[in-house]
Structures are given as structure tokens and as C-alpha cells.
Short mmCIF file of C-alpha atoms in Angstrom, two decimals:
data_model
loop_
_atom_site.label_atom_id
_atom_site.label_comp_id
_atom_site.label_asym_id
_atom_site.label_seq_id
_atom_site.Cartn_x
_atom_site.Cartn_y
_atom_site.Cartn_z
CA MET L 1 -0.02 0.02 0.01
CA ARG L 2 2.60 2.23 0.80
CA ASN L 3 4.40 1.65 -2.09
CA ASN L 4 1.47 2.44 -4.39
CA SER L 5 1.17 5.73 -2.31
CA ARG L 6 4.37 6.93 -3.63
CA LYS L 7 4.08 5.77 -7.10
CA ASN L 8 0.67 7.61 -7.15
CA TYR L 9 2.41 10.52 -5.63
CA ARG L 10 5.30 10.53 -8.31
CA ARG L 11 2.55 10.20 -11.09
CA ARG L 12 0.56 13.26 -9.86
CA ARG L 13 3.71 15.27 -9.62
CA ARG L 14 4.68 14.61 -13.20
CA ASN L 15 1.23 15.09 -14.46
CA THR L 16 1.35 18.63 -12.49
CA GLY L 17 4.86 19.50 -13.81
CA THR L 18 3.39 18.66 -17.63
CA SER L 19 0.22 20.72 -16.97
CA GLN L 20 2.40 23.91 -15.82
CA ILE L 21 4.63 23.50 -18.53
CA LYS L 22 1.83 23.18 -20.83
CA LEU L 23 0.14 26.39 -19.25
CA VAL L 24 3.49 28.47 -19.49
CA GLY L 25 3.56 27.47 -23.17
CA ILE L 26 0.16 28.63 -23.76
CA VAL L 27 0.68 31.97 -21.63
CA ALA L 28 3.75 32.66 -23.67
CA VAL L 29 2.00 32.22 -27.47
CA THR L 30 -0.93 34.32 -26.37
CA VAL L 31 1.58 37.01 -25.07
CA VAL L 32 3.60 36.74 -28.50
CA ILE L 33 0.20 37.07 -30.19
CA ALA L 34 -1.03 40.00 -28.04
CA ILE L 35 2.18 41.68 -29.55
CA ILE L 36 1.96 41.14 -32.75
CA ILE L 37 -1.53 42.35 -32.78
CA VAL L 38 -0.42 45.59 -31.01
CA ILE L 39 2.02 46.29 -33.34
CA SER L 40 -0.02 45.80 -36.19
CA CYS L 41 -2.51 48.39 -34.53
CA PHE L 42 0.28 50.77 -34.16
CA ASN L 43 1.69 50.58 -38.03
CA LYS L 44 -2.09 50.98 -39.09
CA ALA L 45 -2.84 53.68 -36.88
CA LYS L 46 0.41 55.26 -38.07
CA LYS L 47 -0.67 54.50 -41.91
CA ASP L 48 -4.08 55.87 -41.14
CA SER L 49 -2.55 59.26 -39.82
CA ASN L 50 -0.26 59.36 -42.81
CA LYS L 51 -3.14 59.07 -45.11
CA ALA L 52 -5.40 61.43 -43.17
CA LYS L 53 -2.37 63.84 -43.39
CA ASN L 54 -2.21 63.36 -47.27
CA THR L 55 -5.92 63.69 -47.57
CA GLY L 56 -6.00 66.74 -46.03
CA THR L 57 -3.22 68.21 -47.95
CA ALA L 58 -4.82 67.38 -51.21
CA THR L 59 -7.74 68.56 -50.01
CA GLU L 60 -6.18 72.02 -49.22
CA ASN L 61 -4.36 71.61 -52.69
CA VAL L 62 -7.74 70.96 -54.40
CA THR L 63 -9.47 73.75 -52.44
CA ALA L 64 -6.53 76.15 -53.54
CA VAL L 65 -6.66 75.42 -57.04
CA THR L 66 -10.41 75.93 -56.88
CA GLU L 67 -9.62 79.13 -55.21
CA GLN L 68 -7.18 79.95 -57.61
CA VAL L 69 -9.36 79.47 -60.57
CA SER L 70 -12.32 81.44 -58.93
CA GLU L 71 -9.81 84.55 -58.48
CA THR L 72 -8.63 84.19 -61.99
CA GLU L 73 -12.30 83.99 -63.31
CA GLU L 74 -12.91 87.13 -61.26
CA ALA L 75 -9.97 88.84 -62.55
CA LYS L 76 -11.21 88.82 -65.96
CA GLU L 77 -11.98 92.26 -67.05
CA LEU L 78 -15.56 92.95 -67.52
CA PHE L 79 -16.89 95.73 -69.69
CA VAL L 80 -18.46 97.92 -66.94
CA PRO L 81 -19.56 101.45 -68.19
CA LYS L 82 -19.87 104.00 -65.53
CA GLU L 83 -21.94 106.90 -65.13
CA SER L 84 -20.33 110.10 -64.50
CA ASP L 85 -21.28 113.84 -63.95
CA ALA L 86 -20.63 114.45 -67.54
CA THR L 87 -23.06 111.72 -68.27
CA ALA L 88 -26.15 113.63 -70.34
CA ALA L 89 -29.70 113.05 -69.19
CA ILE L 90 -31.58 112.60 -72.60
CA GLY L 91 -35.04 114.14 -72.52
CA ASP L 92 -38.25 114.02 -74.60
CA GLU L 93 -36.49 115.38 -77.68
CA LEU L 94 -35.99 111.30 -78.07
CA GLU L 95 -38.96 109.76 -79.21
CA SER L 96 -37.86 105.95 -77.62
CA SER L 97 -38.63 105.38 -74.27
CA TYR L 98 -35.25 103.80 -73.33
CA ALA L 99 -31.93 104.95 -74.67
CA VAL L 100 -28.02 104.89 -73.71
CA VAL L 101 -24.69 105.87 -75.53
CA ILE L 102 -21.80 104.34 -74.30
CA ASP L 103 -17.96 105.44 -75.41
CA GLU L 104 -16.49 101.84 -75.46
CA GLN L 105 -12.90 103.24 -75.50
CA ASP L 106 -13.08 104.70 -71.84
CA GLY L 107 -15.91 103.10 -70.55
CA THR L 108 -18.29 105.86 -70.02
CA VAL L 109 -21.99 106.23 -70.27
CA VAL L 110 -22.03 109.50 -72.25
CA ALA L 111 -25.73 109.80 -72.33
CA GLY L 112 -29.17 107.98 -71.04
CA LYS L 113 -32.79 107.82 -70.55
CA ASN L 114 -34.06 105.13 -68.19
CA ALA L 115 -30.86 103.20 -69.36
CA HIS L 116 -31.07 100.86 -66.38
CA GLU L 117 -35.23 100.33 -66.45
CA LYS L 118 -36.57 96.81 -67.59
CA MET L 119 -37.63 96.81 -70.92
CA TYR L 120 -38.14 93.67 -73.49
CA PRO L 121 -35.39 93.55 -76.02
CA ALA L 122 -37.54 91.39 -78.52
CA SER L 123 -34.95 90.23 -81.53
CA MET L 124 -32.20 92.26 -80.04
CA THR L 125 -32.05 89.11 -77.83
CA LYS L 126 -30.69 87.59 -80.86
CA VAL L 127 -27.22 89.16 -80.57
CA MET L 128 -26.94 87.31 -77.29
CA THR L 129 -27.82 83.91 -79.48
CA VAL L 130 -25.38 84.63 -82.14
CA LEU L 131 -22.70 85.27 -79.35
CA VAL L 132 -23.29 82.07 -77.11
CA ALA L 133 -23.31 80.17 -80.52
CA ALA L 134 -20.38 81.54 -82.02
CA GLU L 135 -18.16 81.05 -78.84
CA GLN L 136 -19.37 77.35 -78.50
CA ALA L 137 -18.64 76.82 -82.04
CA GLU L 138 -15.43 78.22 -81.86
CA LYS L 139 -14.49 76.62 -78.63
CA ASN L 140 -15.42 72.99 -80.24
CA ALA L 141 -13.61 73.68 -83.46
CA ILE L 142 -10.41 74.34 -81.64
CA ALA L 143 -10.66 71.59 -79.43
CA ALA L 144 -11.31 69.31 -82.41
CA ALA L 145 -8.44 70.53 -84.33
CA GLU L 146 -5.95 70.53 -81.32
CA ASN L 147 -6.89 66.82 -80.93
CA GLU L 148 -5.42 66.14 -84.41
CA ASN L 149 -2.65 68.45 -84.78
CA THR L 150 -0.10 70.37 -82.28
CA GLU L 151 -0.14 73.52 -84.84
CA ILE L 152 -3.10 74.71 -85.97
CA ASP L 153 -4.49 77.82 -87.98
CA ARG L 154 -7.24 79.10 -85.93
CA GLN L 155 -8.78 81.17 -88.54
CA ALA L 156 -8.91 78.18 -91.10
CA VAL L 157 -10.41 76.01 -88.44
CA ILE L 158 -13.16 78.41 -87.72
CA GLU L 159 -13.79 78.78 -91.39
CA ASN L 160 -14.06 75.22 -91.91
CA LYS L 161 -16.50 74.82 -88.93
CA LEU L 162 -18.68 77.67 -90.48
CA ASN L 163 -19.13 75.42 -93.44
CA GLU L 164 -20.43 72.39 -91.54
CA VAL L 165 -23.77 71.61 -92.66
CA VAL L 166 -27.01 72.07 -90.46
CA THR L 167 -30.17 70.70 -91.47
CA ILE L 168 -33.29 72.92 -90.59
CA THR L 169 -36.01 71.07 -88.85
CA ARG L 170 -39.75 70.92 -88.68
CA GLU L 171 -39.66 72.06 -85.09
CA ALA L 172 -37.73 75.05 -86.08
CA THR L 173 -39.80 76.06 -89.14
CA ASP L 174 -43.02 75.50 -86.67
CA TYR L 175 -41.65 77.33 -84.22
CA SER L 176 -41.08 80.19 -86.35
CA TYR L 177 -44.46 79.97 -88.02
CA VAL L 178 -46.86 79.53 -84.68
CA HIS L 179 -45.10 82.74 -82.92
CA ASP L 180 -45.58 84.71 -86.17
CA CYS L 181 -41.62 85.45 -86.48
CA SER L 182 -39.83 86.93 -89.33
CA THR L 183 -38.23 84.38 -91.33
CA THR L 184 -34.94 83.62 -93.32
CA GLY L 185 -37.04 81.49 -95.51
CA PHE L 186 -35.32 78.10 -95.06
CA LEU L 187 -37.60 75.15 -95.31
CA ASP L 188 -38.01 71.99 -93.46
CA GLY L 189 -35.21 69.58 -94.43
CA GLU L 190 -33.02 71.84 -95.79
CA GLN L 191 -29.34 71.63 -95.27
CA VAL L 192 -27.31 74.97 -95.23
CA PRO L 193 -23.92 75.85 -93.88
CA LEU L 194 -23.69 77.04 -90.55
CA ARG L 195 -22.76 80.39 -91.54
CA ASP L 196 -26.03 80.57 -93.26
CA VAL L 197 -27.64 80.20 -90.02
CA PHE L 198 -25.82 82.71 -88.54
CA ASN L 199 -26.60 85.32 -91.23
CA GLY L 200 -30.25 84.23 -91.26
CA THR L 201 -30.66 84.97 -87.47
CA ILE L 202 -29.32 88.56 -87.55
CA LEU L 203 -29.93 90.26 -91.18
CA PRO L 204 -33.73 89.07 -91.78
CA SER L 205 -34.21 88.47 -87.90
CA GLY L 206 -34.99 84.42 -88.87
CA GLY L 207 -36.91 82.87 -86.15
CA GLU L 208 -36.36 79.57 -87.55
CA SER L 209 -32.58 80.40 -88.05
CA ALA L 210 -32.43 81.30 -84.33
CA TYR L 211 -34.25 78.14 -83.09
CA GLN L 212 -32.11 75.91 -85.55
CA LEU L 213 -28.88 77.79 -83.95
CA ALA L 214 -29.79 77.19 -80.66
CA VAL L 215 -30.47 73.47 -80.99
CA TYR L 216 -27.49 73.02 -83.20
CA THR L 217 -25.20 74.28 -80.37
CA ALA L 218 -26.76 72.86 -77.07
CA GLY L 219 -29.02 70.24 -78.51
CA SER L 220 -32.26 71.53 -77.08
CA MET L 221 -33.66 75.24 -76.85
CA GLU L 222 -34.01 74.81 -73.09
CA ALA L 223 -30.52 74.00 -72.82
CA PHE L 224 -29.31 76.99 -75.03
CA VAL L 225 -31.30 79.23 -72.84
CA ASP L 226 -29.28 78.12 -69.88
CA MET L 227 -26.27 78.83 -71.85
CA MET L 228 -27.46 82.39 -72.72
CA ASN L 229 -28.42 83.15 -69.06
CA GLN L 230 -24.74 81.97 -68.03
CA LYS L 231 -23.18 84.14 -70.29
CA ALA L 232 -25.34 87.02 -69.00
CA ALA L 233 -24.17 86.15 -65.35
CA GLU L 234 -20.25 86.40 -66.71
CA LEU L 235 -20.80 89.64 -68.28
CA GLY L 236 -21.99 90.83 -64.89
CA ILE L 237 -25.61 91.73 -65.94
CA GLY L 238 -27.12 88.40 -64.75
CA GLN L 239 -29.30 90.38 -62.13
CA THR L 240 -30.99 92.36 -64.74
CA THR L 241 -31.09 90.44 -67.81
CA HIS L 242 -32.82 87.12 -68.07
CA PHE L 243 -33.86 85.10 -71.18
CA THR L 244 -36.69 82.51 -71.86
CA ASN L 245 -36.25 81.87 -75.56
CA PRO L 246 -33.39 82.85 -78.40
CA VAL L 247 -35.60 84.47 -80.77
CA GLY L 248 -36.79 87.72 -78.74
CA ILE L 249 -40.57 86.06 -78.46
CA TYR L 250 -42.10 88.26 -75.85
CA ASP L 251 -42.33 86.78 -72.56
CA GLU L 252 -42.41 88.77 -69.07
CA ASN L 253 -39.43 86.81 -67.88
CA ASN L 254 -37.52 87.77 -71.38
CA TYR L 255 -36.03 91.17 -70.56
CA SER L 256 -32.99 93.37 -70.29
CA THR L 257 -32.05 96.97 -69.89
CA ALA L 258 -30.78 99.25 -72.44
CA TYR L 259 -27.54 99.15 -70.90
CA ASP L 260 -27.44 95.51 -70.54
CA MET L 261 -28.12 95.29 -74.38
CA ALA L 262 -25.16 97.54 -74.69
CA VAL L 263 -22.97 95.21 -72.59
CA ILE L 264 -23.92 92.29 -74.81
CA MET L 265 -23.42 94.21 -78.05
CA GLN L 266 -19.58 95.06 -76.77
CA ALA L 267 -19.01 91.54 -76.31
CA ALA L 268 -20.49 90.14 -79.62
CA MET L 269 -18.32 92.92 -81.24
CA GLN L 270 -14.99 91.33 -79.63
CA ASP L 271 -16.03 88.07 -81.86
CA ASP L 272 -14.88 87.55 -85.24
CA ILE L 273 -18.04 85.39 -86.15
CA CYS L 274 -20.32 88.20 -84.54
CA LYS L 275 -18.81 91.01 -85.91
CA THR L 276 -19.07 89.53 -89.32
CA VAL L 277 -22.48 88.82 -88.95
CA LEU L 278 -23.54 91.99 -87.05
CA SER L 279 -21.79 94.13 -89.97
CA ASN L 280 -22.96 92.38 -93.05
CA HIS L 281 -25.50 94.66 -94.94
CA THR L 282 -26.36 92.03 -97.50
CA TYR L 283 -25.73 88.38 -97.83
CA SER L 284 -26.59 85.36 -100.32
CA THR L 285 -27.19 82.23 -98.79
CA ALA L 286 -25.55 78.71 -100.81
CA ALA L 287 -27.41 77.31 -103.18
CA THR L 288 -29.60 74.32 -102.14
CA PRO L 289 -32.34 72.00 -103.92
CA GLN L 290 -34.87 74.13 -102.43
CA HIS L 291 -33.40 77.44 -103.08
CA PRO L 292 -31.08 76.87 -105.73
CA GLU L 293 -30.71 80.76 -106.76
CA ASN L 294 -29.95 81.45 -103.19
CA LEU L 295 -31.75 83.51 -100.41
CA ASN L 296 -30.69 87.19 -100.72
CA ILE L 297 -30.98 88.63 -97.07
CA SER L 298 -30.48 91.98 -95.76
CA ASN L 299 -29.85 94.11 -92.59
CA LEU L 300 -32.21 96.99 -93.29
CA PHE L 301 -31.11 98.96 -90.58
CA LEU L 302 -27.48 99.39 -91.61
CA ARG L 303 -28.52 99.85 -95.18
CA ARG L 304 -30.74 102.54 -94.25
CA ILE L 305 -28.73 104.44 -91.58
CA GLU L 306 -26.14 105.11 -93.80
CA ASP L 307 -27.52 107.57 -95.84
CA ARG L 308 -28.78 109.51 -92.86
CA MET L 309 -25.33 109.65 -90.89
CA THR L 310 -23.60 113.06 -91.18
CA SER L 311 -20.38 111.57 -89.87
CA GLY L 312 -19.02 108.37 -88.85
CA GLU L 313 -20.01 105.09 -89.55
CA VAL L 314 -22.29 102.50 -88.21
CA ILE L 315 -20.85 99.10 -88.92
CA GLY L 316 -22.97 96.60 -86.78
CA ALA L 317 -26.48 96.59 -85.59
CA LYS L 318 -29.41 94.52 -84.75
CA THR L 319 -33.16 95.54 -84.55
CA GLY L 320 -36.32 94.30 -82.70
CA PHE L 321 -39.95 94.63 -82.41
CA VAL L 322 -42.75 93.42 -80.14
CA ASN L 323 -45.78 95.31 -79.07
CA GLN L 324 -44.32 95.50 -75.38
CA SER L 325 -41.13 97.01 -76.85
CA GLY L 326 -41.79 99.25 -79.55
CA ASN L 327 -39.08 99.59 -82.35
CA CYS L 328 -35.66 99.09 -80.72
CA ALA L 329 -32.21 98.67 -81.69
CA VAL L 330 -28.78 98.06 -80.89
CA SER L 331 -25.83 99.37 -82.85
CA TYR L 332 -22.21 100.16 -82.82
CA GLU L 333 -20.36 103.15 -84.28
CA LYS L 334 -17.03 104.37 -85.63
CA ALA L 335 -16.81 107.64 -85.10
CA ALA L 336 -15.21 110.34 -87.19
CA SER L 337 -12.49 110.68 -84.43
CA GLY L 338 -11.80 107.05 -84.65
CA LYS L 339 -13.43 106.22 -81.28
CA THR L 340 -16.25 103.75 -81.07
CA TYR L 341 -19.76 103.85 -79.50
CA ILE L 342 -22.44 101.83 -78.56
CA CYS L 343 -26.02 102.95 -78.90
CA VAL L 344 -29.34 101.04 -77.78
CA THR L 345 -33.04 102.42 -78.10
CA ALA L 346 -36.41 100.88 -77.38
CA GLY L 347 -39.89 102.17 -77.57
CA ALA L 348 -39.90 103.96 -80.92
CA SER L 349 -43.11 104.01 -82.94
CA SER L 350 -41.67 102.94 -86.13
CA GLY L 351 -38.61 101.50 -87.60
CA TRP L 352 -37.74 104.63 -89.34
CA HIS L 353 -38.16 106.53 -86.23
CA CYS L 354 -35.85 104.04 -84.22
CA ILE L 355 -33.24 104.61 -86.91
CA ASP L 356 -33.60 108.56 -86.57
CA ASN L 357 -33.21 108.16 -83.10
CA HIS L 358 -29.92 106.52 -83.30
CA VAL L 359 -28.71 109.19 -85.93
CA TYR L 360 -29.46 111.74 -83.36
CA LEU L 361 -27.99 110.09 -80.67
CA TYR L 362 -24.54 109.61 -82.63
CA ASN L 363 -24.63 113.05 -84.15
CA THR L 364 -24.98 114.60 -80.64
CA TYR L 365 -22.91 112.36 -78.62
CA GLY L 366 -21.10 110.08 -80.69
CA LYS L 367 -18.12 112.18 -82.04
#
């Protein structure tokens, strides 16, 4: 019995020792695993910290670039004519209810009559239409050419763009007909060069041309109108000018001021396409199956006013008429002195009176 007890005792001692060794091993492994986890977490935290710093830096860089772009856009010089003590008040000697004469060189308002009052621009709207369309056409043409060549002839690229064929749609002719617009004479399905659409928008004030130019440029009239209002904002006149259509059809939300229309005209005359179109006295469209002998169109304002000017030359103009605006026009004159002036009037009782109002204002203030 005693020997058996001793054997059992020794056996228990050996088992206890083995258990202790196993326990120590387990503890050691656990500690090692814990250390590995701690180190892994530390490294991850360090990486996240660095990532956060990099992200913060990137965000700061993006913000800085955005701010720089914004500052650059704000830094673009706007044409903002200023009134002064020398600005003349135009009275009842002028039939038109709204008028402004602006000296382009020094950016001063030479004379005005309700120049900042809300009025309806009628087809003077089309000056903004051709400005937006021309800038987009030029931008698209240059971008396409630059993708193909490292060196380009800008003028040749734009000329080629103006030869691009545009198809007059039923929507365009119907829109013009339904709203009783002036027309160029284009027919549904007629294929004409883009330059013909530009000239058709201005010279005869074609409603179908203006509509088609808008859709060609932006894909829809609504999208184009958004571009017109965006351009107004860029010119600094977004608070006082708003468009709802590219034709000038009366709408209480299609409005401007004489002053704002002068700003739009000044911008248009800086663009080569617009300046050419606004300065054309006459134009013949390309021959088509529908019009094999061309369409001959005219800017009657330019043709008529040249015989009435006693000095200087009106080199660009666009007229308009709706009942709510009366006869109106925006024009650009190069005076005998070499200076350039912009004149806008609205509210005349006839087209001839509108012309006479411009002649009077240029002869009086545009010298």
C-alpha cells in the first residue's frame, strides 16, 4: 500500500509539472500574439494618420486650386461702363422711351434715358444668341483641331466649322410660324452651311434660324437658354437681364435693359464671327435644292442708316420689335474721331423713327 501511494504521488507530480509547462507555453503564445496585434494596430494607426495628413493636404491643394481658378475668373476684365457727372440726361427730344450711348474706349456712359430700367429686348435678344453660339462653335472647333494637330491655323479651323452642314428641322420652321416670327426663308429639311444660319439669325431676324442655331449648339432650346443666362452672368448683368428663348419672342421673363444690351453688343463685337454677321449689309445663302438661286437677305437698319449719318459709320446693328417694346435697336458706331460708341434705344413708334433716334444720338454724343 505504501509503495502504491508513493507511485501515485510521483505520477501526480509528473502530471502537475506537465500541466504547468503546457500552461506556461499557452501564456507565452498568447503574449506573442498580443504583441503582434499591438504592433499591427500601431502600424495601421500610423498609416491612417499619414493617409489623413495626405488627404488633408490634397484637399487643401484642391481648395487652393479652386480658389485660384475662382480668383482668375473674377480677375477677368468685365466691360462695366460708368456714369459720371458728365453723363447727359436724354429728354423728350428723343421719342424712344429707353436709350443709352456708351463710349467703348473709356467705358463711360455718355448719355442715357431710363438706361437701367427693365424693358423687353425683342429680337435684340438674337445678339446674345449669336454670341453664345459663336463662342461655343469656336471652342468646339479649336478643341477638335488640337486633338489632331499640335499646330493649327485658328482662322482656317473656324472657317471650316462655319461650312459645317446644318439641317433645318420641322420644329424650327413650326416654332417660327406658330410665333409669327420674321423668317430667313429656310424650309423643313433644307441643308445649309452653319454660316448661313448665323446670318439668317441676324440680317432678316429669322426665327427658324435662331431656333435651329440654338438646337445645333446645345441640343435643345432649353439647354441653350441656360447658356444664354450663364453668359449674362459672366458679363456681370445676370441680375438685370434674363432670357427664356433665343428668338426674342415676348415673355415677361425675357427682359433686359438698354445698358445691358450695350454690354452684350460690346462682347459680340469682340468675337470675329459675331462682328462679321452683325456688320453684313447683305448676304446670299448657299444654293440648295430648295433654293437653287440662293436666298438674298439684308440688314435693313444698316442699309438705311448709312444714308442718314452725317459723320462716322455704323458698322454693326440688330433691330427688334414686339408690341411691348416698340421698335428697338442696338448698334455700334465708329466715329470720325476713330472712337467707337454703342447705342441702344427701345420704344420708338416705327422702324424709321428708331433709325432717326440712333442718328440723333450719334450725331449729338458719338463724336
